[in-house]
Coordinates of C-alpha atoms in Angstrom, one line a residue:
M27 CA 47.8 -156.1 84.2
V28 CA 50.9 -156.3 86.2
Q29 CA 52.3 -159.4 85.9
R30 CA 56.7 -159.8 86.5
V31 CA 57.6 -157.5 89.2
A32 CA 61.1 -156.3 90.0
V33 CA 61.9 -156.3 93.7
I34 CA 65.3 -154.3 94.3
G35 CA 66.0 -155.2 97.5
A36 CA 66.3 -158.6 99.8
G37 CA 65.9 -157.9 103.3
P38 CA 62.3 -158.0 105.4
S39 CA 60.7 -155.1 103.4
G40 CA 62.2 -157.3 99.8
L41 CA 60.8 -161.3 101.5
T42 CA 56.9 -159.7 102.3
S43 CA 56.7 -157.8 99.4
I44 CA 57.6 -161.7 97.1
K45 CA 55.0 -162.9 99.9
A46 CA 52.1 -160.6 98.5
C47 CA 53.4 -160.7 94.7
L48 CA 53.1 -164.4 95.1
D49 CA 49.9 -163.8 97.1
E50 CA 48.8 -162.4 94.9
G51 CA 49.3 -164.2 91.8
M52 CA 52.3 -162.0 90.6
E53 CA 55.3 -162.9 89.0
P54 CA 58.0 -161.4 91.6
T55 CA 62.0 -161.4 90.5
C56 CA 64.5 -159.9 93.0
F57 CA 67.7 -158.7 93.1
E58 CA 70.5 -158.3 95.8
S59 CA 74.0 -157.8 95.7
S60 CA 75.0 -160.5 98.5
D61 CA 75.2 -164.0 97.6
D62 CA 73.2 -166.0 95.1
M63 CA 70.4 -168.4 95.7
G64 CA 68.8 -169.4 92.5
G65 CA 65.5 -169.3 92.0
L66 CA 62.9 -166.3 92.4
W67 CA 66.8 -164.6 93.6
K68 CA 68.8 -162.6 91.5
F69 CA 72.3 -162.7 94.3
K70 CA 75.3 -160.8 93.7
T71 CA 73.3 -158.5 91.4
S72 CA 73.2 -154.6 91.8
V73 CA 70.6 -152.9 90.3
K74 CA 72.1 -149.8 88.0
K75 CA 68.7 -147.6 87.0
V76 CA 66.0 -148.0 86.6
T77 CA 63.6 -146.1 84.1
P78 CA 60.3 -145.7 82.4
R79 CA 59.6 -147.6 79.3
P80 CA 59.3 -144.8 76.7
D81 CA 56.0 -146.4 76.0
F82 CA 55.4 -146.5 79.9
P83 CA 52.4 -143.6 79.5
R84 CA 51.0 -146.3 77.3
T85 CA 52.1 -149.5 79.9
G86 CA 53.2 -148.6 83.2
Q87 CA 56.6 -150.9 82.5
W88 CA 60.3 -150.6 83.8
E89 CA 63.4 -151.4 82.4
V90 CA 65.5 -152.4 85.0
V91 CA 69.4 -152.1 84.4
T92 CA 71.9 -154.3 86.5
E93 CA 74.9 -155.7 86.9
N94 CA 76.2 -159.9 87.9
K95 CA 79.0 -159.9 89.5
E96 CA 80.8 -160.6 86.6
R97 CA 80.5 -157.0 85.4
L98 CA 78.2 -157.8 83.1
E99 CA 75.0 -155.6 81.9
E100 CA 71.4 -156.9 81.7
R101 CA 68.2 -155.2 80.8
H102 CA 64.6 -156.4 81.8
V103 CA 61.3 -155.3 80.9
F104 CA 59.0 -155.7 84.9
D105 CA 55.8 -154.2 84.9
A106 CA 55.8 -152.8 88.1
V107 CA 59.0 -152.1 90.4
I108 CA 58.8 -152.3 94.6
C109 CA 62.1 -150.5 95.9
C110 CA 62.6 -152.6 99.3
S111 CA 66.7 -150.5 99.2
G112 CA 65.7 -148.8 103.0
H113 CA 67.5 -146.0 104.3
Y114 CA 69.9 -147.8 106.5
T115 CA 71.8 -147.9 103.5
Y116 CA 74.2 -144.8 102.9
P117 CA 76.6 -143.6 106.2
N118 CA 76.6 -140.0 107.0
L119 CA 80.2 -139.5 107.6
P120 CA 80.3 -135.2 108.1
L121 CA 83.9 -135.5 108.7
K122 CA 83.6 -131.6 108.2
D123 CA 81.9 -131.3 111.2
F124 CA 84.9 -132.6 113.7
P125 CA 87.6 -130.1 112.7
G126 CA 91.7 -131.6 112.6
I127 CA 90.1 -135.3 112.2
E128 CA 92.6 -135.5 109.1
T129 CA 94.9 -135.5 112.2
F130 CA 93.9 -137.9 113.5
E131 CA 96.8 -140.2 114.2
G132 CA 94.3 -143.2 115.6
K133 CA 91.7 -145.5 113.6
Y134 CA 87.9 -144.0 112.7
L135 CA 85.1 -145.4 111.0
H136 CA 81.4 -145.3 110.6
S137 CA 79.2 -147.5 112.2
W138 CA 78.0 -149.1 109.6
D139 CA 82.1 -150.3 109.4
Y140 CA 81.6 -151.9 113.1
K141 CA 81.4 -155.7 113.0
G142 CA 82.4 -156.2 116.8
P143 CA 85.4 -155.3 119.2
E144 CA 88.0 -157.5 118.9
D145 CA 90.3 -154.3 117.7
M146 CA 89.1 -152.3 120.9
Y147 CA 91.2 -154.5 123.5
G148 CA 92.5 -152.2 126.2
K149 CA 91.7 -149.1 124.0
T150 CA 90.6 -145.9 124.7
V151 CA 87.5 -145.1 122.2
V152 CA 85.4 -142.3 121.5
V153 CA 81.5 -143.2 120.0
I154 CA 80.3 -140.2 118.6
G155 CA 76.0 -140.4 118.4
I156 CA 73.8 -141.7 120.8
G157 CA 71.4 -143.4 119.0
N158 CA 70.4 -146.8 118.9
S159 CA 73.5 -147.6 117.2
G160 CA 75.8 -146.0 119.8
G161 CA 74.2 -146.9 122.5
D162 CA 74.7 -150.8 121.6
I163 CA 78.5 -150.6 120.4
A164 CA 79.8 -148.3 123.0
V165 CA 78.0 -150.7 125.3
E166 CA 79.8 -153.3 123.6
S167 CA 83.0 -152.2 123.7
S168 CA 83.2 -151.2 127.3
R169 CA 83.1 -155.0 128.0
V170 CA 86.8 -154.9 126.5
A171 CA 88.6 -151.7 126.2
E172 CA 90.5 -149.5 128.3
Q173 CA 87.7 -146.8 128.6
V174 CA 84.9 -145.2 126.0
Y175 CA 83.6 -142.0 126.1
L176 CA 79.6 -141.5 124.7
S177 CA 79.1 -138.4 122.8
T178 CA 76.4 -136.3 121.7
R179 CA 75.2 -133.4 121.2
R180 CA 71.2 -133.6 121.6
G181 CA 70.9 -136.3 124.8
A182 CA 68.8 -138.8 124.5
W183 CA 65.8 -140.4 126.5
V184 CA 66.7 -144.3 127.0
I185 CA 63.6 -146.7 127.8
R186 CA 64.6 -150.8 128.0
Q187 CA 64.0 -153.6 126.6
V188 CA 61.9 -155.7 129.5
S189 CA 59.3 -153.5 130.8
D190 CA 57.2 -153.7 133.5
N191 CA 57.0 -157.4 135.2
G192 CA 59.7 -158.6 133.3
L193 CA 57.4 -158.2 129.7
P194 CA 58.7 -157.0 126.4
V195 CA 57.9 -153.3 126.3
D196 CA 56.6 -153.2 122.8
M197 CA 54.0 -156.1 124.0
K198 CA 53.8 -154.0 127.1
Y199 CA 53.1 -150.5 125.0
N200 CA 52.7 -150.7 121.4
T201 CA 49.1 -152.0 122.4
R202 CA 45.0 -150.5 121.2
F203 CA 44.6 -149.4 124.5
V204 CA 47.5 -147.1 124.8
H205 CA 46.6 -145.7 121.2
I206 CA 43.6 -144.9 122.5
L207 CA 45.2 -143.3 125.9
F208 CA 47.1 -141.4 123.4
Q209 CA 44.1 -140.1 121.1
L210 CA 41.9 -139.1 123.7
L211 CA 45.1 -136.8 126.4
P212 CA 47.2 -134.1 125.4
I213 CA 50.4 -135.3 124.4
N214 CA 52.8 -133.1 127.2
F215 CA 50.2 -135.6 129.8
F216 CA 52.4 -138.7 128.3
N217 CA 55.7 -136.7 128.0
W218 CA 55.5 -136.4 131.2
F219 CA 54.2 -139.2 132.7
G220 CA 56.2 -141.0 130.6
E221 CA 59.6 -138.7 131.6
N222 CA 59.2 -139.5 135.4
K223 CA 58.8 -142.9 135.2
L224 CA 62.3 -143.5 132.8
N225 CA 63.5 -141.0 135.8
A226 CA 62.1 -143.4 138.7
M227 CA 63.9 -146.0 136.9
Y228 CA 67.1 -144.1 136.4
D229 CA 67.3 -140.0 136.3
H230 CA 68.6 -139.4 133.2
T231 CA 69.8 -135.8 134.3
M232 CA 72.3 -137.8 136.8
Y233 CA 73.8 -139.7 134.1
A234 CA 74.4 -137.0 131.9
L235 CA 71.0 -138.4 129.0
K236 CA 68.7 -135.4 129.8
P237 CA 68.1 -134.9 125.9
R238 CA 66.5 -131.2 124.8
H239 CA 63.4 -132.7 123.1
R240 CA 60.4 -134.3 125.3
L241 CA 59.9 -138.0 124.9
F242 CA 58.0 -138.9 122.7
S243 CA 58.9 -136.1 120.2
K244 CA 61.8 -138.4 119.1
I245 CA 62.4 -142.3 118.8
P246 CA 64.0 -143.3 122.0
V247 CA 67.1 -145.9 122.1
I248 CA 66.7 -148.9 123.0
N249 CA 69.2 -150.1 125.8
D250 CA 69.1 -152.1 128.8
D251 CA 72.7 -152.3 129.0
L252 CA 74.0 -148.4 129.2
P253 CA 72.2 -147.0 131.9
L254 CA 74.5 -149.6 134.2
K255 CA 77.5 -149.0 132.1
I256 CA 77.5 -145.3 132.9
L257 CA 77.1 -146.1 136.6
S258 CA 79.9 -148.2 136.5
G259 CA 82.0 -145.8 135.3
S260 CA 83.3 -147.4 132.1
V261 CA 80.9 -145.2 129.3
V262 CA 81.0 -142.1 130.1
I263 CA 78.9 -139.5 128.4
K264 CA 81.1 -136.7 126.9
P265 CA 78.9 -133.6 124.5
N266 CA 79.3 -133.0 121.3
V267 CA 83.2 -132.7 119.9
K268 CA 84.0 -129.6 119.4
E269 CA 87.8 -130.6 117.6
I270 CA 90.5 -133.5 117.2
C271 CA 94.2 -132.9 118.0
G272 CA 96.1 -136.2 116.7
S273 CA 95.2 -137.9 119.3
T274 CA 93.6 -136.1 121.8
V275 CA 89.6 -135.2 121.5
I276 CA 88.1 -131.3 122.7
F277 CA 84.9 -131.0 123.4
Q278 CA 82.4 -128.2 123.5
D279 CA 82.9 -128.2 127.5
G280 CA 86.2 -127.7 127.2
S281 CA 87.5 -131.0 128.8
T282 CA 89.8 -133.4 126.9
V283 CA 90.3 -136.9 126.5
E284 CA 93.7 -138.1 125.5
K285 CA 95.1 -141.2 123.8
V286 CA 92.4 -141.8 122.1
D287 CA 92.5 -144.6 119.7
T288 CA 89.3 -145.8 118.2
L289 CA 87.0 -143.2 116.6
V290 CA 83.0 -144.5 115.7
F291 CA 80.4 -142.4 114.1
A292 CA 77.6 -142.9 114.5
T293 CA 76.0 -140.6 112.9
G294 CA 72.5 -141.7 111.1
Y295 CA 72.5 -142.4 107.9
N296 CA 71.5 -140.5 104.3
Y297 CA 68.9 -142.1 102.1
D298 CA 68.4 -142.1 98.5
F299 CA 67.5 -144.0 95.4
P300 CA 70.3 -143.6 92.8
Y301 CA 68.8 -146.2 90.7
L302 CA 65.8 -144.5 89.9
P303 CA 66.0 -141.0 87.3
K304 CA 67.2 -137.4 90.1
N305 CA 63.2 -135.8 89.0
L306 CA 61.0 -139.2 88.9
L307 CA 60.3 -138.9 92.8
Y308 CA 57.9 -136.2 94.5
K309 CA 59.6 -133.8 97.2
S310 CA 57.6 -132.3 99.9
G311 CA 59.8 -130.6 102.9
H312 CA 63.0 -133.1 104.2
R313 CA 61.8 -136.3 102.8
V314 CA 60.9 -137.7 99.3
G315 CA 57.3 -137.1 99.1
L316 CA 55.3 -140.8 98.5
Y317 CA 51.7 -141.0 99.3
K318 CA 51.1 -142.7 103.1
H319 CA 54.4 -143.5 102.5
V320 CA 54.5 -146.1 99.7
F321 CA 53.5 -144.3 96.2
P322 CA 55.2 -141.3 94.5
P323 CA 52.1 -139.5 93.7
N324 CA 53.1 -137.8 90.7
L325 CA 53.0 -140.9 87.9
E326 CA 50.6 -141.8 86.0
H327 CA 50.7 -145.4 86.6
P328 CA 50.8 -146.4 90.0
T329 CA 53.6 -149.5 89.0
L330 CA 55.6 -148.0 91.4
A331 CA 56.4 -148.3 95.1
V332 CA 58.7 -147.8 98.3
V333 CA 58.7 -150.5 100.7
G334 CA 59.3 -150.2 104.2
F335 CA 61.1 -147.3 104.2
I336 CA 59.4 -145.8 107.3
H337 CA 60.6 -145.4 111.4
A338 CA 57.9 -146.2 114.1
L339 CA 58.6 -147.0 117.5
G340 CA 57.8 -150.7 116.2
A341 CA 59.2 -153.7 114.3
I342 CA 59.8 -153.3 111.3
M343 CA 58.2 -156.0 109.4
P344 CA 54.9 -156.0 110.0
Q345 CA 54.9 -152.4 109.0
A346 CA 56.5 -153.9 105.5
E347 CA 54.0 -157.0 105.6
M348 CA 51.3 -154.4 105.5
Q349 CA 52.5 -152.3 103.3
A350 CA 53.5 -154.9 100.8
R351 CA 49.9 -156.0 101.0
W352 CA 48.4 -153.1 99.7
V353 CA 51.3 -152.3 97.3
A354 CA 50.1 -155.7 95.8
R355 CA 46.9 -155.4 95.5
V356 CA 47.1 -151.8 94.0
F357 CA 49.5 -154.0 91.5
R358 CA 46.5 -156.3 90.8
G359 CA 44.1 -153.2 89.6
L360 CA 42.5 -154.4 93.0
K361 CA 42.1 -151.2 94.4
K362 CA 42.2 -147.4 93.5
L363 CA 44.3 -145.3 94.4
P364 CA 43.1 -141.4 94.4
S365 CA 43.7 -138.8 91.9
N366 CA 47.6 -137.6 91.1
Q367 CA 45.9 -134.0 92.7
S368 CA 44.4 -135.6 95.9
M369 CA 47.5 -137.2 96.8
I370 CA 50.1 -134.4 96.4
K371 CA 47.9 -132.6 98.8
A372 CA 47.8 -136.0 101.5
V373 CA 51.1 -135.5 101.0
E374 CA 51.9 -132.3 101.8
K375 CA 49.6 -132.6 104.4
D376 CA 51.1 -135.4 106.1
T377 CA 55.2 -134.2 106.2
K378 CA 53.5 -131.0 108.4
N379 CA 52.1 -133.5 110.3
I380 CA 55.9 -134.9 110.8
E381 CA 57.1 -131.2 111.3
N382 CA 54.2 -130.8 113.5
N383 CA 54.9 -133.5 116.4
Y384 CA 58.3 -134.8 115.3
I385 CA 62.3 -134.2 115.7
V386 CA 62.8 -133.4 112.3
S387 CA 66.1 -133.3 109.9
K388 CA 67.1 -134.9 106.9
L389 CA 68.1 -138.1 108.6
T390 CA 65.3 -138.6 110.4
P391 CA 62.3 -137.6 108.1
L392 CA 59.8 -140.1 108.2
Q393 CA 58.5 -140.7 111.7
V394 CA 54.7 -142.2 111.7
D395 CA 53.2 -143.5 114.7
F396 CA 52.7 -147.7 114.8
V397 CA 49.3 -148.9 115.4
S398 CA 47.9 -145.9 113.4
Y399 CA 49.6 -146.0 110.2
M400 CA 49.3 -150.1 110.9
D401 CA 45.5 -149.0 110.8
D402 CA 45.5 -147.5 108.0
I403 CA 47.5 -148.6 105.4
A404 CA 45.4 -151.7 106.7
G405 CA 41.4 -149.0 106.4
E406 CA 43.7 -149.8 102.5
I407 CA 42.4 -152.7 102.2
G408 CA 39.7 -154.6 104.4
A409 CA 41.0 -155.9 106.9
R410 CA 41.5 -153.3 109.6
P411 CA 39.3 -155.2 112.4
S412 CA 37.0 -154.0 114.3
L413 CA 36.6 -154.0 117.9
L414 CA 32.9 -153.1 118.2
W415 CA 32.0 -155.9 116.0
L416 CA 34.9 -157.8 118.6
F417 CA 32.7 -156.8 121.3
F418 CA 29.6 -158.1 120.4
T419 CA 30.6 -161.2 118.2
D420 CA 34.0 -162.0 119.9
Y421 CA 34.4 -160.5 123.8
Q422 CA 37.2 -163.1 124.2
L423 CA 39.5 -162.5 121.5
F424 CA 38.3 -158.1 121.5
K425 CA 39.9 -158.5 124.4
H426 CA 42.8 -159.5 123.5
V427 CA 43.3 -157.4 119.9
L428 CA 42.3 -154.3 122.7
W429 CA 44.7 -154.8 125.6
G430 CA 46.8 -157.5 123.7
P431 CA 49.9 -156.1 121.6
V432 CA 49.4 -154.9 118.0
S433 CA 51.1 -157.9 115.9
S434 CA 50.4 -159.1 112.4
Y435 CA 48.2 -161.4 113.7
Q436 CA 45.7 -158.7 114.2
Y437 CA 45.0 -157.7 110.3
R438 CA 44.8 -161.8 109.4
L439 CA 41.2 -161.5 111.2
M440 CA 39.3 -160.0 107.6
G441 CA 39.1 -159.2 105.0
P442 CA 41.4 -160.2 102.2
G443 CA 44.2 -162.3 103.4
K444 CA 42.2 -163.4 105.8
W445 CA 43.9 -166.8 107.5
E446 CA 41.8 -168.5 110.1
G447 CA 44.6 -169.3 112.7
A448 CA 44.9 -166.0 113.4
R449 CA 43.0 -166.1 116.0
K450 CA 43.8 -168.8 117.7
A451 CA 47.4 -166.8 117.7
I452 CA 46.2 -163.3 119.1
L453 CA 44.9 -165.7 122.1
T454 CA 47.5 -167.4 122.6
Q455 CA 50.6 -165.0 122.4
F456 CA 51.5 -164.8 125.5
D457 CA 51.0 -168.2 126.1
R458 CA 54.2 -168.2 123.5
M459 CA 56.6 -165.8 125.6
Y460 CA 55.8 -167.4 129.0
K461 CA 56.4 -170.6 128.4
P462 CA 60.4 -170.8 127.7
L463 CA 60.6 -168.7 131.2
K464 CA 58.5 -172.0 132.6
T465 CA 62.4 -173.4 134.0
R466 CA 61.5 -173.7 137.5
K467 CA 57.7 -174.9 138.9
L468 CA 56.3 -171.6 140.7
E469 CA 52.8 -171.8 143.1
E470 CA 51.4 -168.7 141.0
K471 CA 49.2 -166.9 143.4
E472 CA 45.3 -165.8 140.9
S473 CA 44.1 -162.1 142.0
S474 CA 41.3 -162.2 144.4
V475 CA 37.7 -161.4 142.6
T476 CA 37.6 -157.9 145.1
G477 CA 40.7 -156.9 143.5
R478 CA 40.0 -157.3 139.9
L479 CA 36.3 -155.6 141.2
V480 CA 38.4 -152.4 143.1
K481 CA 40.9 -152.5 139.4
L482 CA 37.8 -152.4 137.4
S483 CA 36.4 -150.0 138.7
L484 CA 38.6 -147.5 138.9
L485 CA 39.4 -148.3 135.4
I486 CA 35.6 -147.3 134.3
L487 CA 36.3 -144.0 136.2
G488 CA 39.3 -143.0 134.5
G489 CA 38.3 -144.1 131.4
G490 CA 34.7 -142.0 132.0
G491 CA 36.2 -139.2 132.9
A492 CA 38.9 -139.4 130.9
V493 CA 36.2 -139.9 127.0
Y494 CA 34.5 -137.1 128.7
Y495 CA 37.0 -134.2 129.5
F496 CA 38.2 -134.6 125.8
H497 CA 35.2 -135.1 123.9
T498 CA 33.8 -131.4 125.8
H499 CA 37.5 -130.2 124.1
N500 CA 37.4 -132.0 120.9
P501 CA 33.2 -132.7 120.2
E502 CA 34.4 -134.1 116.7
T503 CA 37.2 -136.6 117.2
I504 CA 35.2 -139.6 119.5
P505 CA 32.8 -139.5 116.6
T506 CA 35.7 -140.4 114.5
L507 CA 37.5 -143.1 116.0
L508 CA 33.7 -144.4 116.3
S509 CA 33.4 -145.0 113.1
K510 CA 36.5 -146.7 112.6
L511 CA 34.9 -149.2 114.3
R512 CA 33.0 -150.4 112.6
P513 CA 33.4 -153.7 109.4
Q514 CA 34.7 -152.5 107.0
T515 CA 33.2 -153.7 103.7
V516 CA 35.6 -155.4 100.6

């Protein structure tokens, strides 16, 4: 039986893994290279090597070699290991793709090394890459720099954190109702609808942002300030960099920027597990092949897991928590994994689905749908909420679970880890969001009964029509969805 667990990394994934292990009565030890805090934590301690012990076929145990702040090596034996080192750990700095970089007369750095705009006062800055880091750095540095240029090879869809009616975008759209619509209607409809909605706020073609890919083929850039900075001229969008000559940057369209002081490479990250043997992990396409993005499918014992190694349009914390809860139950022997052969088949199927649905490269091979993935892992531990059961037993809660944001509370309503306060937490989510905003008393008008009835009628007609259309074209999908609504047994 697993008792002692090594947790590598103390970020959100590491913290949730420690909590899950403690909840299941195990003894976790966390290794992290930052400052020391004592107790369960072994800070300022780097993990150098993790290898199966010679008796691994019998015990499933691991040997973990660490180096402390005095550079002294220590060897530990653990019953299981959870890797929480993430995929934003090893900066990708492709200098060979930028001819002439060796002649650059200014300073260049990766976004990993960016700490603030203090060194950019009055300077000309070129940011290469339009992901979330590149957008944030361009916006922040434009407040103090002479001029900022944002270079992009592909372009990007840019969405706002503040969505319709001033709600946070995830609370507005990361809901089960929206997720069900995505299952029922063609993805091209949502691409068309979403792109038109974004272009109504700021035309991506006019702002030189429009990408080659569709909206839901890749996680968008989330940045409220970037469009205003482009409109004011503080940030200028440019194509990919072709060449660098001294302090001059030449772009693919032939345009140039002279007297550049700073280059910031927001060019993503490579992912790796350098402390694991190279032949230990299963490879599938561009990615490390993990069963449901957690377990290597090729080991004799399920005593190695990866938590937080995933990418979705949603917060990492609830995803990592769900993974950690599943891992803890597998380690404890309360949940069995399928055979190695079945897991490998599932990994290959997942890889094909990712490649078919998303823009995939060696730097971004990990994307999943947030709600589908959360429900899938919750189903493994018996904690997935049943909409059908809630509809008949607690209609008020049903409405909030269906229409409200998919948060961790929903996976504490039933099954292992059930929390008595989950219902109240779900019902008061929007109250807690509104509370800090109510700094000025105003009279609020209630919507009329007629208005509510009209909206309900339109919703029923539209929803019924969508379900009928989809069922005639995909007769097997709706019965499959309904089967997932039944209460789970643990």
